[in-house]
Short mmCIF file of C-alpha atoms in Angstrom, two decimals:
data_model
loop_
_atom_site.label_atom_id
_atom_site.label_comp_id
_atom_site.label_asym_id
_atom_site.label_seq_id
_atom_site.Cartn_x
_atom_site.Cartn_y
_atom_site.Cartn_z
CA UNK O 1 -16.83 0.19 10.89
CA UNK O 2 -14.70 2.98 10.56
CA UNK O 3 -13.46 3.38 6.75
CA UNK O 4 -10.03 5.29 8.35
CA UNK O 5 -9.14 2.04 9.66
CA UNK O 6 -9.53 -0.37 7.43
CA UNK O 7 -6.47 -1.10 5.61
CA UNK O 8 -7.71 -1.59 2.19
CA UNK O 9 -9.85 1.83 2.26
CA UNK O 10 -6.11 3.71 3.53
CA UNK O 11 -3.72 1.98 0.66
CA UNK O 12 -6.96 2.95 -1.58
CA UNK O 13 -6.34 6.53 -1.56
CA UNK O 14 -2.62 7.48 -4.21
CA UNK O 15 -1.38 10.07 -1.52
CA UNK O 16 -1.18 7.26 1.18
CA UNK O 17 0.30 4.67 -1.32
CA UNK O 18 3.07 7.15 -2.36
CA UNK O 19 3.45 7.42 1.29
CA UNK O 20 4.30 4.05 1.59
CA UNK O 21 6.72 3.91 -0.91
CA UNK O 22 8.46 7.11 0.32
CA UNK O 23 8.95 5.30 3.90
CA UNK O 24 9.39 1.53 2.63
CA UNK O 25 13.11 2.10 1.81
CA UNK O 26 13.82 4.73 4.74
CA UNK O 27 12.05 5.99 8.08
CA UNK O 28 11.05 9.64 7.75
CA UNK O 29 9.49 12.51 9.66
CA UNK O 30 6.01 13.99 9.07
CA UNK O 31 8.09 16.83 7.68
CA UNK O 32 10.61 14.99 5.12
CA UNK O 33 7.29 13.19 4.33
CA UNK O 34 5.26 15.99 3.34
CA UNK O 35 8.06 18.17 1.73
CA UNK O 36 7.96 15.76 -1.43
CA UNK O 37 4.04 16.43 -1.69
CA UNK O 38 2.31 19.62 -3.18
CA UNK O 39 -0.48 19.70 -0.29
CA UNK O 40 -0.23 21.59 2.62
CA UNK O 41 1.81 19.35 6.44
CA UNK O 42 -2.12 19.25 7.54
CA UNK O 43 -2.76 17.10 4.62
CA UNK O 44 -0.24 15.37 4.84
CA UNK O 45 -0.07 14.83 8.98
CA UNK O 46 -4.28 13.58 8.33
CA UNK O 47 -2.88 10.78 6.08
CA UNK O 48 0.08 9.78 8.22
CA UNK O 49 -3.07 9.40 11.05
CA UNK O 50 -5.15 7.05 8.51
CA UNK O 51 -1.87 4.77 8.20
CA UNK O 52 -0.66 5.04 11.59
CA UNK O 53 -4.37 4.12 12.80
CA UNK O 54 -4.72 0.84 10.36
CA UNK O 55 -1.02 -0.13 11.58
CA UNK O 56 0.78 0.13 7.82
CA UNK O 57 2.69 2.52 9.58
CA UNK O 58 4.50 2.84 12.94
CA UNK O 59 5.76 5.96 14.81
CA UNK O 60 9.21 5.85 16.86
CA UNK O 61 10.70 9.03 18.33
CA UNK O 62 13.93 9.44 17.80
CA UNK O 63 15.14 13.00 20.24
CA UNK O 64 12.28 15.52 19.50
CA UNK O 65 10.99 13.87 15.85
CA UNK O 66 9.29 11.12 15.29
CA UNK O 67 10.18 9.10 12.63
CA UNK O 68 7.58 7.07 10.75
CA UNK O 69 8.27 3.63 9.05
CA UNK O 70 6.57 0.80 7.47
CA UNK O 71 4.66 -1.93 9.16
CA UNK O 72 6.34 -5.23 7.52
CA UNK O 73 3.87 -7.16 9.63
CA UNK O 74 0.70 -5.46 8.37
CA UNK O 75 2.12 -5.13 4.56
CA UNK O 76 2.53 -9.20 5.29
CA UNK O 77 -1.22 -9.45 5.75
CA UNK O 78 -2.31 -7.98 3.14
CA UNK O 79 -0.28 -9.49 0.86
CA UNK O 80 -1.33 -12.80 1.97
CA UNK O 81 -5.12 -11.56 2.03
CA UNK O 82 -4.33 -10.44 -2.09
CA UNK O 83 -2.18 -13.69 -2.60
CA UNK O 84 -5.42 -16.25 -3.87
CA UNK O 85 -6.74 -13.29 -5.71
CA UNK O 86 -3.54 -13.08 -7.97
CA UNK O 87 -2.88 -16.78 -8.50
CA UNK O 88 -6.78 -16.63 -9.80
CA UNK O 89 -5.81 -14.18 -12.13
CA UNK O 90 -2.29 -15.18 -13.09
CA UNK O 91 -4.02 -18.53 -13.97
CA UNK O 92 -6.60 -17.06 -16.35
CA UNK O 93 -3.84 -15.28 -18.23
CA UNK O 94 -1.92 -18.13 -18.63
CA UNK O 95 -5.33 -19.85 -20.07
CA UNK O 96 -5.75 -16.56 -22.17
CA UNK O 97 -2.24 -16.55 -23.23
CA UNK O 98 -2.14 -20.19 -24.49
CA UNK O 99 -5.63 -19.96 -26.31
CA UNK O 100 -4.20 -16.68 -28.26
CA UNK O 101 -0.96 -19.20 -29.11
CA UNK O 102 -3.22 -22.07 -30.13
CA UNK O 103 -5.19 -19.06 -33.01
CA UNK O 104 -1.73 -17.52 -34.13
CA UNK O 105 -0.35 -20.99 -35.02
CA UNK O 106 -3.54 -21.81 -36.66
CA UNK O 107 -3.06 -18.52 -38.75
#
């Protein structure tokens, strides 16, 4: 498997999640993109390949740029992958939370 593909492995790294948030509101070009980072457009362009390649991202040309924007289908998957995972978790704080109430009224 390659590890550039796979979404989970791209929306690991913080540069590619900031990405996301950068282009979730608002397409942008690989330029506007890497202007608000402190790396060098290389950097930047190799991370705009990762998302581009595991579909979070899609690429439209618009004249002579090309505008990137966010994949609402792909950002739908995962969310639906992570959905069981958080009810799990939401649960056992809600357990947590009413076992800590059950101790501070005993107190």
């Amino acid at each position: 498997m390659d590890l550039r593909r796979d979404v989970f492995q791209a929306i690991a790294d913080p540069t590619r999640r900031a990405i996301l948030l950068l282009v979730a509101t608002q397409s942008m070009t690989a330029g506007a993109i890497a202007s608000q980072f402190d790396t060098k457009r290389p950097t930047v362009s190799k991370h705009l390949q990762i998302l581009t390649e595991c579909e979070l991202l899609k690429k439209e040309p618009n004249g002579r740029e090309m505008y990137y924007h966010l994949n609402p289908k792909k950002m739908k998957e995962i969310a639906t992958f992570i959905e069981p995972f958080r009810k799990l978790w939401d649960d056992r704080f809600n357990k947590l939370e009413s076992v800590m109430k059950q101790y501070q009224t005993k107190g």
